[in-house]
PDB file of C-alpha atoms in Angstrom:
ATOM      1  CA  MET A 410     145.036 110.399 -31.767  1.00  0.00           C
ATOM      2  CA  LEU A 411     144.541 112.612 -28.712  1.00  0.00           C
ATOM      3  CA  GLU A 412     143.613 109.576 -26.650  1.00  0.00           C
ATOM      4  CA  SER A 413     146.852 107.860 -27.672  1.00  0.00           C
ATOM      5  CA  VAL A 414     148.933 110.946 -26.862  1.00  0.00           C
ATOM      6  CA  THR A 415     147.202 111.235 -23.490  1.00  0.00           C
ATOM      7  CA  LEU A 416     147.829 107.560 -22.708  1.00  0.00           C
ATOM      8  CA  LEU A 417     151.480 107.883 -23.687  1.00  0.00           C
ATOM      9  CA  GLY A 418     151.793 110.965 -21.471  1.00  0.00           C
ATOM     10  CA  GLN A 419     150.323 109.014 -18.567  1.00  0.00           C
ATOM     11  CA  THR A 420     152.772 106.169 -19.183  1.00  0.00           C
ATOM     12  CA  ILE A 421     155.684 108.589 -19.157  1.00  0.00           C
ATOM     13  CA  ALA A 422     154.403 110.282 -16.001  1.00  0.00           C
ATOM     14  CA  ALA A 423     153.933 106.949 -14.217  1.00  0.00           C
ATOM     15  CA  GLY A 424     157.662 106.320 -14.031  1.00  0.00           C
ATOM     16  CA  PRO A 425     160.171 107.750 -11.612  1.00  0.00           C
ATOM     17  CA  ARG A 426     159.003 111.321 -11.526  1.00  0.00           C
ATOM     18  CA  VAL A 427     161.745 113.474 -10.196  1.00  0.00           C
ATOM     19  CA  PRO A 428     165.328 114.030 -11.128  1.00  0.00           C
ATOM     20  CA  PHE A 429     167.257 116.261  -8.710  1.00  0.00           C
ATOM     21  CA  ARG A 430     166.653 113.940  -5.771  1.00  0.00           C
ATOM     22  CA  GLY A 431     166.127 115.557  -2.416  1.00  0.00           C
ATOM     23  CA  ARG A 432     165.441 118.993  -3.826  1.00  0.00           C
ATOM     24  CA  ASP A 433     162.142 120.754  -3.385  1.00  0.00           C
ATOM     25  CA  LEU A 434     161.553 122.098  -6.909  1.00  0.00           C
ATOM     26  CA  THR A 435     158.389 123.639  -8.257  1.00  0.00           C
ATOM     27  CA  ARG A 436     156.845 122.550 -11.535  1.00  0.00           C
ATOM     28  CA  THR A 437     158.003 125.816 -13.119  1.00  0.00           C
ATOM     29  CA  GLN A 438     161.562 125.253 -11.926  1.00  0.00           C
ATOM     30  CA  MET A 439     161.485 121.756 -13.434  1.00  0.00           C
ATOM     31  CA  GLN A 440     160.159 123.173 -16.711  1.00  0.00           C
ATOM     32  CA  ALA A 441     162.962 125.735 -16.669  1.00  0.00           C
ATOM     33  CA  LEU A 442     165.604 123.049 -16.146  1.00  0.00           C
ATOM     34  CA  PHE A 443     164.309 120.928 -19.029  1.00  0.00           C
ATOM     35  CA  THR A 444     164.047 124.030 -21.223  1.00  0.00           C
ATOM     36  CA  LEU A 445     167.675 124.831 -20.460  1.00  0.00           C
ATOM     37  CA  ALA A 446     168.641 121.233 -21.252  1.00  0.00           C
ATOM     38  CA  HIS A 447     166.943 121.193 -24.653  1.00  0.00           C
ATOM     39  CA  ASP A 448     166.512 124.688 -26.076  1.00  0.00           C
ATOM     40  CA  ARG A 449     168.524 125.086 -29.259  1.00  0.00           C
ATOM     41  CA  GLN A 450     168.978 128.807 -28.699  1.00  0.00           C
ATOM     42  CA  ARG A 451     170.862 130.648 -25.995  1.00  0.00           C
ATOM     43  CA  VAL A 452     168.455 130.937 -23.105  1.00  0.00           C
ATOM     44  CA  THR A 453     168.205 134.437 -21.706  1.00  0.00           C
ATOM     45  CA  PRO A 454     165.850 135.476 -18.927  1.00  0.00           C
ATOM     46  CA  GLY A 455     163.547 137.009 -21.570  1.00  0.00           C
ATOM     47  CA  ARG A 456     163.478 133.826 -23.633  1.00  0.00           C
ATOM     48  CA  LEU A 457     162.833 131.709 -20.550  1.00  0.00           C
ATOM     49  CA  ALA A 458     159.972 134.010 -19.511  1.00  0.00           C
ATOM     50  CA  THR A 459     158.415 133.606 -22.953  1.00  0.00           C
ATOM     51  CA  VAL A 460     158.800 129.815 -23.012  1.00  0.00           C
ATOM     52  CA  LEU A 461     157.417 129.396 -19.489  1.00  0.00           C
ATOM     53  CA  GLY A 462     154.699 132.035 -19.876  1.00  0.00           C
ATOM     54  CA  VAL A 463     155.790 133.988 -16.799  1.00  0.00           C
ATOM     55  CA  THR A 464     156.959 137.531 -16.111  1.00  0.00           C
ATOM     56  CA  ALA A 465     160.584 138.670 -16.202  1.00  0.00           C
ATOM     57  CA  GLY A 466     160.407 139.209 -12.436  1.00  0.00           C
ATOM     58  CA  ALA A 467     159.251 135.645 -11.919  1.00  0.00           C
ATOM     59  CA  VAL A 468     162.181 134.386 -14.006  1.00  0.00           C
ATOM     60  CA  THR A 469     164.627 136.384 -11.898  1.00  0.00           C
ATOM     61  CA  GLN A 470     163.241 134.809  -8.738  1.00  0.00           C
ATOM     62  CA  LEU A 471     163.163 131.362 -10.350  1.00  0.00           C
ATOM     63  CA  ILE A 472     166.783 131.581 -11.530  1.00  0.00           C
ATOM     64  CA  ASP A 473     167.962 132.880  -8.156  1.00  0.00           C
ATOM     65  CA  GLY A 474     166.399 129.818  -6.510  1.00  0.00           C
ATOM     66  CA  LEU A 475     167.956 127.416  -9.013  1.00  0.00           C
ATOM     67  CA  ARG A 476     171.336 129.118  -8.719  1.00  0.00           C
ATOM     68  CA  GLY A 477     171.098 128.828  -4.928  1.00  0.00           C
ATOM     69  CA  GLN A 478     170.661 125.066  -5.324  1.00  0.00           C
ATOM     70  CA  GLY A 479     173.665 124.822  -7.656  1.00  0.00           C
ATOM     71  CA  LEU A 480     171.576 123.884 -10.714  1.00  0.00           C
ATOM     72  CA  VAL A 481     172.188 126.871 -13.003  1.00  0.00           C
ATOM     73  CA  ASP A 482     174.843 129.456 -13.731  1.00  0.00           C
ATOM     74  CA  THR A 483     174.575 132.698 -15.630  1.00  0.00           C
ATOM     75  CA  GLU A 484     177.135 134.444 -17.769  1.00  0.00           C
ATOM     76  CA  PRO A 485     177.198 137.562 -19.917  1.00  0.00           C
ATOM     77  CA  ASN A 486     175.366 137.218 -23.221  1.00  0.00           C
ATOM     78  CA  PRO A 487     177.953 137.545 -26.022  1.00  0.00           C
ATOM     79  CA  ASP A 488     175.249 139.017 -28.269  1.00  0.00           C
ATOM     80  CA  ASP A 489     173.934 141.616 -25.803  1.00  0.00           C
ATOM     81  CA  ALA A 490     176.021 142.936 -22.908  1.00  0.00           C
ATOM     82  CA  ARG A 491     172.824 144.013 -21.090  1.00  0.00           C
ATOM     83  CA  SER A 492     171.589 140.424 -20.892  1.00  0.00           C
ATOM     84  CA  ARG A 493     172.708 137.152 -19.338  1.00  0.00           C
ATOM     85  CA  VAL A 494     172.694 133.586 -20.668  1.00  0.00           C
ATOM     86  CA  ILE A 495     171.390 130.904 -18.326  1.00  0.00           C
ATOM     87  CA  ARG A 496     172.955 127.444 -18.420  1.00  0.00           C
ATOM     88  CA  LEU A 497     172.618 124.237 -16.460  1.00  0.00           C
ATOM     89  CA  THR A 498     175.569 123.402 -14.268  1.00  0.00           C
ATOM     90  CA  ALA A 499     177.469 120.265 -15.283  1.00  0.00           C
ATOM     91  CA  ASP A 500     175.912 118.360 -12.365  1.00  0.00           C
ATOM     92  CA  ALA A 501     172.383 119.448 -13.320  1.00  0.00           C
ATOM     93  CA  ALA A 502     172.955 118.552 -16.977  1.00  0.00           C
ATOM     94  CA  GLY A 503     174.150 115.111 -15.877  1.00  0.00           C
ATOM     95  CA  GLU A 504     171.041 114.594 -13.739  1.00  0.00           C
ATOM     96  CA  VAL A 505     168.748 115.529 -16.629  1.00  0.00           C
ATOM     97  CA  GLU A 506     170.620 113.174 -18.949  1.00  0.00           C
ATOM     98  CA  GLN A 507     170.471 110.302 -16.456  1.00  0.00           C
ATOM     99  CA  PHE A 508     166.748 110.853 -15.801  1.00  0.00           C
ATOM    100  CA  GLU A 509     165.951 110.947 -19.529  1.00  0.00           C
ATOM    101  CA  ARG A 510     168.095 107.895 -20.278  1.00  0.00           C
ATOM    102  CA  ALA A 511     166.188 105.908 -17.631  1.00  0.00           C
ATOM    103  CA  ALA A 512     162.860 107.075 -19.097  1.00  0.00           C
ATOM    104  CA  VAL A 513     163.931 106.014 -22.592  1.00  0.00           C
ATOM    105  CA  GLU A 514     165.045 102.588 -21.357  1.00  0.00           C
ATOM    106  CA  ARG A 515     161.731 102.131 -19.544  1.00  0.00           C
ATOM    107  CA  LEU A 516     159.657 103.146 -22.596  1.00  0.00           C
ATOM    108  CA  LEU A 517     161.752 101.477 -25.297  1.00  0.00           C
ATOM    109  CA  PRO A 518     159.777  98.199 -25.312  1.00  0.00           C
ATOM    110  CA  ARG A 519     156.604 100.121 -26.261  1.00  0.00           C
ATOM    111  CA  PHE A 520     158.282 101.204 -29.500  1.00  0.00           C
ATOM    112  CA  ALA A 521     159.758  97.821 -30.465  1.00  0.00           C
ATOM    113  CA  SER A 522     157.127  97.195 -33.141  1.00  0.00           C
ATOM    114  CA  VAL A 523     157.485 100.661 -34.690  1.00  0.00           C
ATOM    115  CA  SER A 524     159.769 101.008 -37.712  1.00  0.00           C
ATOM    116  CA  ASP A 525     162.500 103.614 -37.971  1.00  0.00           C
ATOM    117  CA  ASP A 526     160.542 105.410 -40.702  1.00  0.00           C
ATOM    118  CA  GLU A 527     157.441 105.499 -38.500  1.00  0.00           C
ATOM    119  CA  LEU A 528     159.467 106.869 -35.584  1.00  0.00           C
ATOM    120  CA  ILE A 529     160.968 109.574 -37.780  1.00  0.00           C
ATOM    121  CA  ALA A 530     157.516 110.554 -39.043  1.00  0.00           C
ATOM    122  CA  LEU A 531     156.149 110.591 -35.497  1.00  0.00           C
ATOM    123  CA  ALA A 532     159.042 112.730 -34.260  1.00  0.00           C
ATOM    124  CA  ARG A 533     158.517 115.229 -37.090  1.00  0.00           C
ATOM    125  CA  THR A 534     154.782 115.406 -36.416  1.00  0.00           C
ATOM    126  CA  LEU A 535     155.226 115.881 -32.678  1.00  0.00           C
ATOM    127  CA  SER A 536     157.864 118.565 -33.279  1.00  0.00           C
ATOM    128  CA  ARG A 537     155.492 120.492 -35.532  1.00  0.00           C
ATOM    129  CA  ILE A 538     152.684 120.237 -32.981  1.00  0.00           C
ATOM    130  CA  THR A 539     154.815 121.345 -30.039  1.00  0.00           C
ATOM    131  CA  GLU A 540     156.683 124.212 -31.700  1.00  0.00           C
TER     132      GLU A 540
END
């Protein structure tokens, strides 16, 4: 199973690698952008630090860099006035969506022989493993 997951990861990584063309983004910044695109909770600096495994100071620096490139905005947290919520800008969200859509189209033929029930079971299993 691990071999199959590794091979699938390599297949995914072999495609066009970088959304946000022309920008010099670190791996952590990319992880932050995809976290912001997919996290089901409001993403605060504290939550982002936890998800990325970095310090609060590192998140501040990371967000400042992304904000400077027009990729994220922050706004007051409606649940805690001392905190901020970090969101992708509309342009950044569109770039993530376009990048992911292209990846899905490229990988779709690999899943042609897999039934809907099998895909649902796989998605559930992967979600449990990655949570």
